[in-house]
Amino acid sequence: NAGVTQTPKFRVLKTGQSMTLLCAQDMNHEYMYWYRQDPGMGLRLIHYSVGEGTTAKGEVPDGYNVSRLKKQNFLLGLESAAPSQTSVYFCASSAIQAEGSGNKETQYFGPGTRLLVL
Amino acid sequence: KQEVTQIPAALSVPEGENLVLNCSFTDSAIYNLQWFRQDPGKGLTSLLLIQSSQREQTSGRLNASLDKSSGRSTLYIAASQPGDSATYLCAVKSGGSYIPTFGRGTSLIVHP
């Protein structure tokens, strides 16, 4: 299993340009998440999805859109990039697994995409 | 709104020391708590997951405990090694929520 993969690994954009970040997971997980990580701010949730065809806003959704057309993919779009969107973007996935002592849910993260907006 | 705090923000210790990292949360109605490790320029790797019904989990030299009533979790690292140098983050998932809340992490350096 590849786990969670992200494409691209690094990108430089000019202000106003658009791009799409791709996240793919091969673990058949229901839940997928997009975070951004900035120095001093920690991890902040942008959008998330609890299943194919569903999306929901997280803590910092403005300026981003997402789509979950297929269960294994979660796309993050920037329609008009701004310097404030310079960050490292992480995708994660999880699923609830039944165990003897109850349900268990572990998040698995991708390697990240570094985005620089000039 | 759940808030997660990690203390200390940074820690430097000599190799071989046993150490404790702290994570506190404001809402005790949690579903689970997860500890992660993040190496510079890399993604997060799950270390331990504690369900709300559990009090601790162990993996190798790592032991994580959970005390919901006091809103605290600790990550104990035994016999620290230079390879343990990384940032350690805890994430709390509240009951009834799909969204985990992350602390800002503790940056650990273990020097030879």
Coordinates of N, CA and C in Angstrom, one line a residue:
Chain A
N1 N 0.8 -1.2 0.0 CA 0.0 0.0 0.0 C 0.9 1.3 0.0
A2 N 0.5 2.2 -0.8 CA 1.2 3.5 -0.9 C 0.8 4.4 0.3
G3 N -0.4 4.1 0.9 CA -0.9 5.0 1.9 C -1.5 6.2 1.4
V4 N -1.1 7.4 1.8 CA -1.6 8.7 1.4 C -0.5 9.4 0.5
T5 N -0.8 9.7 -0.7 CA 0.1 10.4 -1.5 C -0.4 11.8 -1.9
Q6 N 0.5 12.7 -2.2 CA 0.1 14.0 -2.5 C 0.9 14.5 -3.8
T7 N 0.2 15.2 -4.7 CA 0.8 15.7 -5.9 C 0.4 17.2 -6.1
P8 N 1.3 18.1 -6.4 CA 2.7 17.9 -6.5 C 3.4 18.0 -5.1
K9 N 4.7 17.8 -5.0 CA 5.4 18.0 -3.8 C 5.8 19.5 -3.5
F10 N 6.0 20.2 -4.6 CA 6.4 21.6 -4.4 C 5.9 22.4 -5.6
R11 N 5.4 23.6 -5.4 CA 4.9 24.5 -6.5 C 5.1 25.9 -6.1
V12 N 5.4 26.7 -7.2 CA 5.5 28.1 -7.0 C 4.4 28.8 -7.9
L13 N 3.6 29.6 -7.4 CA 2.6 30.3 -8.1 C 2.8 31.8 -8.1
K14 N 2.2 32.5 -9.1 CA 2.1 33.9 -9.0 C 0.7 34.3 -8.5
T15 N 0.6 35.4 -7.8 CA -0.7 35.9 -7.3 C -1.7 35.9 -8.4
G16 N -2.9 35.3 -8.1 CA -4.0 35.3 -9.1 C -4.0 34.0 -9.9
Q17 N -3.0 33.2 -9.9 CA -3.0 31.9 -10.6 C -3.8 30.9 -9.9
S18 N -4.2 29.9 -10.6 CA -5.0 28.8 -9.9 C -4.2 27.5 -10.0
M19 N -4.6 26.6 -9.1 CA -4.0 25.3 -9.1 C -4.8 24.3 -8.3
T20 N -4.6 23.0 -8.6 CA -5.3 22.0 -7.8 C -4.2 21.0 -7.2
L21 N -4.4 20.8 -5.9 CA -3.6 19.8 -5.2 C -4.4 18.5 -5.2
L22 N -3.7 17.4 -5.5 CA -4.3 16.1 -5.5 C -3.9 15.3 -4.3
C23 N -4.8 14.6 -3.6 CA -4.5 13.7 -2.6 C -5.2 12.4 -2.9
A24 N -4.4 11.3 -2.8 CA -5.0 10.0 -3.1 C -4.6 9.0 -2.0
Q25 N -5.6 8.2 -1.6 CA -5.3 7.1 -0.6 C -5.8 5.8 -1.1
D26 N -5.1 4.8 -0.8 CA -5.4 3.4 -1.2 C -5.8 2.5 -0.1
M27 N -6.3 3.1 1.0 CA -6.7 2.3 2.2 C -8.2 2.2 2.3
N28 N -9.0 2.7 1.3 CA -10.4 2.6 1.3 C -11.0 3.4 2.5
H29 N -10.4 4.5 2.9 CA -10.8 5.2 4.0 C -12.0 6.1 3.6
E30 N -13.0 6.3 4.5 CA -14.1 7.1 4.3 C -13.8 8.6 4.5
Y31 N -13.0 8.9 5.5 CA -12.8 10.3 5.8 C -11.5 10.8 5.2
M32 N -11.5 12.0 4.7 CA -10.3 12.7 4.2 C -10.3 14.1 4.6
Y33 N -9.1 14.7 4.8 CA -8.9 16.0 5.3 C -7.8 16.8 4.6
W34 N -8.0 18.1 4.5 CA -6.9 19.0 4.0 C -6.6 19.9 5.1
Y35 N -5.3 20.0 5.5 CA -4.8 20.9 6.5 C -3.7 21.8 5.8
R36 N -3.5 23.0 6.5 CA -2.3 23.8 6.2 C -1.6 23.9 7.5
Q37 N -0.2 24.0 7.3 CA 0.6 24.1 8.5 C 1.5 25.3 8.3
D38 N 1.4 26.3 9.2 CA 2.2 27.5 9.1 C 3.0 27.6 10.4
P39 N 4.2 28.2 10.4 CA 5.0 28.4 11.6 C 4.2 29.2 12.6
G40 N 4.2 28.7 13.9 CA 3.5 29.4 14.9 C 2.0 29.2 15.0
M41 N 1.5 28.6 13.9 CA 0.0 28.5 13.9 C -0.4 27.0 14.0
G42 N 0.5 26.1 13.9 CA 0.1 24.7 14.0 C -0.6 24.2 12.8
L43 N -1.3 23.1 12.9 CA -2.1 22.5 11.8 C -3.5 23.1 11.9
R44 N -4.0 23.6 10.8 CA -5.4 24.1 10.7 C -6.1 23.4 9.6
L45 N -7.4 23.0 9.9 CA -8.2 22.2 9.0 C -8.8 23.2 8.0
I46 N -8.7 22.9 6.7 CA -9.3 23.7 5.6 C -10.7 23.2 5.2
H47 N -10.7 22.0 4.8 CA -11.9 21.3 4.4 C -11.8 19.8 4.7
Y48 N -12.9 19.1 4.8 CA -12.9 17.7 5.1 C -14.0 17.0 4.4
S49 N -13.9 15.7 4.3 CA -15.0 14.9 3.6 C -15.2 13.6 4.4
V50 N -16.5 13.3 4.6 CA -16.8 12.1 5.4 C -17.3 11.0 4.4
G51 N -17.2 11.2 3.1 CA -17.5 10.1 2.2 C -17.5 10.7 0.8
E52 N -17.5 9.7 -0.2 CA -17.5 10.1 -1.6 C -18.7 11.1 -1.8
G53 N -18.4 12.2 -2.5 CA -19.5 13.1 -2.9 C -19.9 14.1 -1.8
T54 N -19.2 14.0 -0.7 CA -19.5 15.0 0.4 C -18.3 15.8 0.8
T55 N -18.5 17.1 1.1 CA -17.4 17.9 1.6 C -18.0 18.8 2.7
A56 N -17.1 19.4 3.5 CA -17.5 20.3 4.6 C -16.4 21.2 4.9
K57 N -16.8 22.4 5.4 CA -15.8 23.4 5.7 C -15.1 23.1 7.1
G58 N -13.8 23.4 7.1 CA -13.1 23.3 8.4 C -12.9 24.7 9.0
E59 N -11.8 24.9 9.6 CA -11.5 26.1 10.4 C -11.2 27.3 9.5
V60 N -10.4 27.0 8.3 CA -10.0 28.1 7.5 C -10.3 27.8 6.0
P61 N -11.6 27.8 5.6 CA -11.9 27.4 4.2 C -11.8 28.5 3.2
D62 N -11.8 29.7 3.6 CA -11.9 30.8 2.6 C -10.7 30.8 1.6
G63 N -11.1 30.9 0.3 CA -10.0 30.9 -0.8 C -9.7 29.5 -1.3
Y64 N -10.4 28.5 -0.8 CA -10.2 27.1 -1.2 C -11.5 26.5 -1.6
N65 N -11.4 25.5 -2.5 CA -12.6 24.7 -2.8 C -12.1 23.2 -2.9
V66 N -13.0 22.3 -2.6 CA -12.6 20.9 -2.6 C -13.6 20.1 -3.4
S67 N -13.2 18.9 -3.8 CA -14.1 17.9 -4.4 C -13.7 16.5 -4.1
R68 N -14.7 15.7 -3.9 CA -14.4 14.2 -3.6 C -15.3 13.4 -4.5
L69 N -15.0 13.4 -5.8 CA -15.8 12.7 -6.8 C -15.5 11.2 -6.7
K70 N -14.4 10.8 -6.3 CA -14.1 9.4 -6.1 C -13.6 9.2 -4.6
K71 N -13.9 8.0 -4.0 CA -13.6 7.8 -2.6 C -12.1 7.9 -2.4
Q72 N -11.3 7.5 -3.3 CA -9.9 7.5 -3.0 C -9.2 8.8 -3.2
N73 N -9.9 9.8 -3.8 CA -9.2 11.1 -4.2 C -9.9 12.3 -3.5
F74 N -9.1 13.2 -3.0 CA -9.7 14.5 -2.4 C -8.8 15.6 -3.0
L75 N -9.5 16.5 -3.8 CA -8.8 17.5 -4.5 C -9.0 18.9 -3.7
L76 N -7.9 19.6 -3.6 CA -8.0 21.0 -3.1 C -7.6 22.0 -4.1
G77 N -8.6 22.9 -4.4 CA -8.3 23.9 -5.4 C -8.2 25.3 -4.9
L78 N -7.2 26.1 -5.5 CA -7.1 27.5 -5.2 C -7.4 28.2 -6.5
E79 N -8.5 28.9 -6.5 CA -9.0 29.6 -7.7 C -8.2 30.8 -8.1
S80 N -7.7 31.6 -7.1 CA -6.9 32.8 -7.3 C -6.0 32.9 -6.1
A81 N -4.8 32.4 -6.4 CA -3.8 32.3 -5.3 C -3.4 33.6 -4.7
A82 N -3.2 33.7 -3.4 CA -2.7 34.9 -2.7 C -1.5 34.6 -1.9
P83 N -0.6 35.5 -1.7 CA 0.6 35.3 -0.9 C 0.3 34.7 0.5
S84 N -0.9 35.0 1.1 CA -1.3 34.4 2.4 C -1.5 32.9 2.3
Q85 N -1.6 32.4 1.1 CA -1.8 31.0 1.0 C -0.5 30.2 0.8
T86 N 0.6 30.9 0.9 CA 1.9 30.3 1.0 C 2.0 29.4 2.3
S87 N 2.2 28.1 2.2 CA 2.1 27.2 3.3 C 2.5 25.8 2.9
V88 N 2.5 24.9 3.9 CA 2.7 23.5 3.6 C 1.3 22.9 3.8
Y89 N 0.8 22.2 2.8 CA -0.5 21.6 2.8 C -0.4 20.1 3.0
F90 N -1.1 19.6 4.0 CA -1.1 18.1 4.3 C -2.5 17.6 4.1
C91 N -2.5 16.4 3.5 CA -3.8 15.6 3.3 C -3.7 14.5 4.3
A92 N -4.9 14.1 4.8 CA -4.9 13.0 5.8 C -6.2 12.2 5.5
S93 N -6.2 10.9 5.9 CA -7.4 10.1 5.7 C -7.5 9.2 6.9
S94 N -8.7 8.8 7.2 CA -9.0 7.9 8.3 C -10.2 7.1 8.1
A95 N -10.4 6.0 8.9 CA -11.6 5.2 8.8 C -11.8 4.7 10.2
I96 N -13.1 4.4 10.5 CA -13.4 3.8 11.8 C -13.4 2.3 11.7
Q97 N -12.6 1.7 12.6 CA -12.4 0.2 12.5 C -12.9 -0.3 13.8
A98 N -13.7 -1.4 13.7 CA -14.3 -2.0 14.9 C -13.2 -2.9 15.5
E99 N -13.0 -2.7 16.9 CA -12.1 -3.6 17.6 C -12.8 -4.1 18.8
G100 N -12.1 -5.0 19.5 CA -12.8 -5.7 20.6 C -13.2 -4.7 21.7
S101 N -12.4 -3.7 22.0 CA -12.7 -2.7 23.0 C -13.5 -1.5 22.5
G102 N -14.0 -1.6 21.3 CA -14.7 -0.5 20.7 C -14.2 -0.1 19.4
N103 N -14.7 1.0 18.9 CA -14.2 1.5 17.5 C -12.9 2.3 17.7
K104 N -12.1 2.2 16.6 CA -10.8 2.8 16.6 C -10.7 3.6 15.3
E105 N -10.1 4.8 15.4 CA -9.9 5.6 14.2 C -8.5 6.3 14.3
T106 N -7.7 6.0 13.3 CA -6.3 6.5 13.2 C -6.2 7.4 12.0
Q107 N -5.6 8.5 12.1 CA -5.4 9.4 10.9 C -4.0 9.1 10.3
Y108 N -4.0 9.0 9.0 CA -2.7 8.8 8.3 C -2.5 10.0 7.4
F109 N -1.3 10.5 7.4 CA -1.0 11.8 6.7 C -0.1 11.5 5.4
G110 N -0.3 12.4 4.4 CA 0.6 12.4 3.3 C 1.8 13.2 3.6
P111 N 2.8 13.2 2.6 CA 4.1 13.8 2.9 C 4.1 15.4 2.8
G112 N 3.0 15.9 2.3 CA 2.9 17.4 2.2 C 3.2 18.0 0.8
T113 N 2.6 19.1 0.6 CA 2.9 19.9 -0.6 C 3.3 21.3 -0.2
R114 N 4.5 21.7 -0.6 CA 5.0 23.1 -0.2 C 4.5 24.0 -1.3
L115 N 3.8 25.0 -1.0 CA 3.3 26.0 -2.0 C 3.8 27.4 -1.6
L116 N 4.4 28.0 -2.6 CA 4.9 29.4 -2.5 C 4.1 30.3 -3.5
V117 N 3.5 31.3 -3.0 CA 2.7 32.2 -3.8 C 3.5 33.6 -3.8
L118 N 3.9 34.0 -5.0 CA 4.7 35.2 -5.1 C 3.8 36.4 -5.4
Chain B
K1 N -15.7 25.2 22.2 CA -14.7 24.8 21.2 C -13.5 24.2 21.9
Q2 N -13.1 23.0 21.4 CA -11.9 22.3 22.0 C -10.7 23.1 21.8
E3 N -9.8 23.2 22.8 CA -8.5 23.8 22.6 C -7.5 22.8 23.2
V4 N -6.4 22.7 22.5 CA -5.3 21.7 22.8 C -4.0 22.5 23.0
T5 N -3.4 22.3 24.1 CA -2.1 23.0 24.5 C -1.1 21.9 24.7
Q6 N 0.1 22.2 24.2 CA 1.3 21.3 24.5 C 2.4 22.1 25.1
I7 N 2.8 21.5 26.2 CA 3.9 22.1 27.0 C 5.0 21.1 27.3
P8 N 6.3 21.4 27.1 CA 6.8 22.6 26.7 C 6.8 22.7 25.1
A9 N 7.0 23.9 24.6 CA 7.1 24.1 23.2 C 8.3 23.5 22.6
A10 N 9.4 23.5 23.4 CA 10.7 23.0 22.9 C 11.4 22.4 24.1
L11 N 12.2 21.3 23.8 CA 12.9 20.6 24.8 C 14.2 20.0 24.3
S12 N 15.2 20.2 25.0 CA 16.5 19.7 24.6 C 17.1 18.8 25.8
V13 N 17.4 17.6 25.5 CA 17.9 16.7 26.5 C 19.1 15.9 26.1
P14 N 19.9 15.4 27.0 CA 21.0 14.5 26.6 C 20.4 13.1 26.3
E15 N 21.1 12.4 25.5 CA 20.8 11.0 25.1 C 20.7 10.2 26.4
G16 N 19.7 9.3 26.4 CA 19.5 8.4 27.6 C 18.5 8.8 28.6
E17 N 18.1 10.1 28.5 CA 17.1 10.5 29.5 C 15.7 10.0 29.2
N18 N 15.0 9.8 30.3 CA 13.5 9.5 30.2 C 12.8 10.9 30.2
L19 N 11.9 11.1 29.3 CA 11.2 12.4 29.3 C 9.7 12.2 29.1
V20 N 9.0 13.4 29.5 CA 7.6 13.4 29.4 C 7.1 14.6 28.6
L21 N 6.3 14.4 27.6 CA 5.7 15.5 26.9 C 4.2 15.6 27.3
N22 N 3.7 16.8 27.4 CA 2.4 17.0 27.9 C 1.4 17.6 26.9
C23 N 0.2 17.2 27.0 CA -0.9 17.6 26.1 C -2.1 17.9 27.0
S24 N -2.7 19.0 27.0 CA -3.9 19.3 27.7 C -5.0 19.8 26.8
F25 N -6.2 19.5 27.2 CA -7.4 19.8 26.4 C -8.5 20.3 27.3
T26 N -9.4 21.2 26.7 CA -10.3 21.9 27.5 C -11.7 21.2 27.7
D27 N -12.0 20.4 26.7 CA -13.3 19.7 26.7 C -13.0 18.2 26.9
S28 N -13.5 17.6 28.1 CA -13.2 16.3 28.4 C -14.0 15.2 27.7
A29 N -15.0 15.7 26.9 CA -15.9 14.8 26.2 C -15.2 14.4 24.9
I30 N -14.1 13.6 25.0 CA -13.4 13.3 23.8 C -13.7 11.9 23.2
Y31 N -13.5 11.7 22.0 CA -13.6 10.4 21.3 C -12.3 9.6 21.3
N32 N -11.2 10.3 21.0 CA -9.9 9.7 21.1 C -8.8 10.8 21.1
L33 N -7.6 10.4 21.4 CA -6.5 11.3 21.4 C -5.3 10.5 20.7
Q34 N -4.7 11.3 19.8 CA -3.6 10.6 19.0 C -2.4 11.4 19.1
W35 N -1.2 10.7 19.3 CA 0.1 11.3 19.3 C 0.8 11.1 17.9
F36 N 1.4 12.1 17.4 CA 2.1 12.0 16.1 C 3.5 12.5 16.3
R37 N 4.3 12.1 15.4 CA 5.7 12.6 15.2 C 5.8 13.2 13.9
Q38 N 6.5 14.4 13.8 CA 6.8 15.0 12.5 C 8.3 15.4 12.5
D39 N 8.9 14.8 11.4 CA 10.3 15.1 11.2 C 10.4 16.4 10.3
P40 N 11.5 17.1 10.3 CA 11.5 18.4 9.5 C 11.3 18.1 8.0
G41 N 10.4 18.9 7.5 CA 10.1 18.8 6.0 C 9.2 17.5 5.7
K42 N 8.7 16.8 6.7 CA 8.0 15.6 6.4 C 6.5 15.7 6.9
G43 N 5.8 14.7 6.6 CA 4.4 14.6 7.1 C 4.4 14.1 8.5
L44 N 3.2 13.9 9.0 CA 3.0 13.4 10.4 C 2.9 11.8 10.4
T45 N 3.5 11.2 11.3 CA 3.4 9.8 11.5 C 2.8 9.5 12.8
S46 N 1.7 8.6 12.7 CA 1.0 8.3 14.0 C 1.9 7.4 14.9
L47 N 1.9 7.8 16.1 CA 2.7 7.0 17.1 C 1.7 6.1 18.0
L48 N 0.8 6.8 18.6 CA -0.1 6.0 19.5 C -1.5 6.7 19.4
L49 N -2.5 5.8 19.5 CA -3.9 6.3 19.5 C -4.6 5.8 20.8
I50 N -5.2 6.7 21.6 CA -5.9 6.2 22.8 C -7.3 6.6 22.7
Q51 N -8.2 5.5 22.8 CA -9.6 5.7 22.8 C -10.1 6.3 24.1
S52 N -11.2 6.9 24.1 CA -11.7 7.6 25.3 C -11.9 6.6 26.5
S53 N -12.1 5.3 26.1 CA -12.3 4.3 27.2 C -11.0 3.8 27.8
Q54 N -9.9 4.1 27.2 CA -8.6 3.6 27.6 C -7.9 4.6 28.4
R55 N -6.9 4.1 29.2 CA -6.1 5.0 30.0 C -4.7 5.1 29.5
E56 N -4.2 4.1 28.8 CA -2.9 4.2 28.3 C -2.7 3.3 27.1
Q57 N -1.6 3.6 26.3 CA -1.2 2.8 25.2 C 0.3 2.8 25.2
T58 N 0.9 1.6 24.8 CA 2.3 1.5 24.8 C 2.8 0.9 23.4
S59 N 3.9 1.5 23.0 CA 4.6 1.0 21.8 C 6.1 1.1 21.9
G60 N 6.7 0.0 22.2 CA 8.2 0.1 22.3 C 8.6 1.0 23.5
R61 N 9.4 2.0 23.3 CA 9.8 2.9 24.3 C 8.8 4.0 24.6
L62 N 7.7 4.0 23.9 CA 6.7 5.1 24.1 C 5.5 4.6 24.9
N63 N 5.1 5.4 25.8 CA 3.9 5.2 26.6 C 3.0 6.4 26.6
A64 N 1.8 6.3 26.2 CA 0.9 7.5 26.3 C -0.2 7.2 27.3
S65 N -0.5 8.2 28.1 CA -1.6 8.0 29.1 C -2.6 9.1 28.9
L66 N -3.8 8.8 29.3 CA -4.9 9.7 29.2 C -5.7 9.8 30.5
D67 N -5.9 11.0 30.9 CA -6.8 11.3 32.1 C -7.8 12.3 31.6
K68 N -9.0 11.8 31.3 CA -10.0 12.7 30.7 C -10.5 13.7 31.8
S69 N -10.6 13.2 33.0 CA -11.2 14.1 34.0 C -10.4 15.4 34.2
S70 N -9.1 15.2 34.1 CA -8.2 16.4 34.3 C -7.8 17.0 32.9
G71 N -8.3 16.5 31.8 CA -8.0 17.0 30.5 C -6.6 17.0 30.1
R72 N -5.9 15.8 30.4 CA -4.5 15.7 30.1 C -4.1 14.4 29.6
S73 N -3.1 14.4 28.7 CA -2.4 13.2 28.2 C -0.9 13.5 28.3
T74 N -0.2 12.4 28.6 CA 1.3 12.5 28.6 C 1.9 11.5 27.6
L75 N 3.0 11.9 27.0 CA 3.7 10.9 26.2 C 5.1 10.7 26.9
Y76 N 5.3 9.5 27.3 CA 6.6 9.2 28.0 C 7.5 8.5 27.0
I77 N 8.7 9.0 26.9 CA 9.7 8.4 26.0 C 10.9 7.9 26.9
A78 N 11.1 6.6 26.9 CA 12.1 6.0 27.8 C 13.4 6.0 27.0
A79 N 14.5 6.2 27.8 CA 15.9 6.1 27.2 C 16.0 6.8 25.9
S80 N 15.8 8.1 25.9 CA 15.8 8.8 24.6 C 17.1 8.7 23.8
Q81 N 16.9 8.7 22.4 CA 18.0 8.6 21.5 C 18.0 9.8 20.5
P82 N 19.1 10.1 19.9 CA 19.1 11.2 18.9 C 18.1 11.0 17.8
G83 N 17.8 9.8 17.5 CA 16.8 9.5 16.4 C 15.4 9.9 16.9
D84 N 15.2 10.2 18.2 CA 13.9 10.6 18.6 C 13.7 12.1 18.4
S85 N 14.7 12.8 18.0 CA 14.6 14.2 17.7 C 13.5 14.5 16.6
A86 N 12.5 15.3 16.9 CA 11.4 15.6 16.0 C 10.4 16.5 16.8
T87 N 9.4 16.8 16.1 CA 8.3 17.5 16.7 C 7.2 16.5 17.0
Y88 N 6.7 16.6 18.2 CA 5.6 15.7 18.6 C 4.3 16.5 18.8
L89 N 3.3 16.0 18.1 CA 2.0 16.7 18.2 C 0.9 15.7 18.8
C90 N 0.0 16.3 19.5 CA -1.2 15.5 19.9 C -2.4 16.1 19.2
A91 N -3.4 15.3 19.0 CA -4.6 15.7 18.3 C -5.8 15.0 19.1
V92 N -6.8 15.8 19.4 CA -7.9 15.4 20.1 C -9.2 15.4 19.3
K93 N -9.9 14.3 19.2 CA -11.1 14.3 18.5 C -12.2 14.2 19.5
S94 N -13.1 15.3 19.5 CA -14.2 15.4 20.4 C -15.3 14.4 20.0
G95 N -16.1 14.0 21.0 CA -17.3 13.2 20.7 C -18.3 13.9 19.9
G96 N -18.8 13.2 18.8 CA -19.7 13.8 17.9 C -19.2 14.7 16.9
S97 N -17.8 14.8 16.8 CA -17.2 15.7 15.8 C -16.3 14.8 14.8
Y98 N -16.3 15.2 13.6 CA -15.4 14.6 12.6 C -14.0 15.2 12.6
I99 N -13.9 16.4 13.3 CA -12.7 17.2 13.2 C -11.8 17.1 14.4
P100 N -10.5 16.6 14.2 CA -9.6 16.6 15.3 C -9.0 18.0 15.5
T101 N -8.7 18.3 16.7 CA -8.0 19.6 17.1 C -6.6 19.3 17.5
F102 N -5.6 19.9 16.8 CA -4.2 19.7 17.0 C -3.6 20.7 18.0
G103 N -2.7 20.3 18.8 CA -1.8 21.2 19.6 C -0.7 21.7 18.6
R104 N 0.1 22.6 19.1 CA 1.1 23.2 18.2 C 2.4 22.4 18.3
G105 N 2.5 21.4 19.2 CA 3.6 20.5 19.2 C 4.7 20.9 20.1
T106 N 5.5 19.9 20.5 CA 6.7 20.1 21.3 C 7.9 19.7 20.4
S107 N 8.8 20.6 20.2 CA 10.0 20.3 19.4 C 11.1 19.7 20.3
L108 N 11.5 18.5 20.0 CA 12.4 17.7 20.9 C 13.7 17.5 20.2
I109 N 14.8 17.9 20.9 CA 16.1 17.6 20.4 C 16.8 16.7 21.5
V110 N 17.3 15.6 21.0 CA 18.1 14.7 21.9 C 19.5 14.7 21.4
H111 N 20.4 15.2 22.2 CA 21.8 15.4 21.7 C 22.7 14.3 22.3
P112 N 23.6 13.8 21.5 CA 24.5 12.7 21.9 C 25.3 13.1 23.1

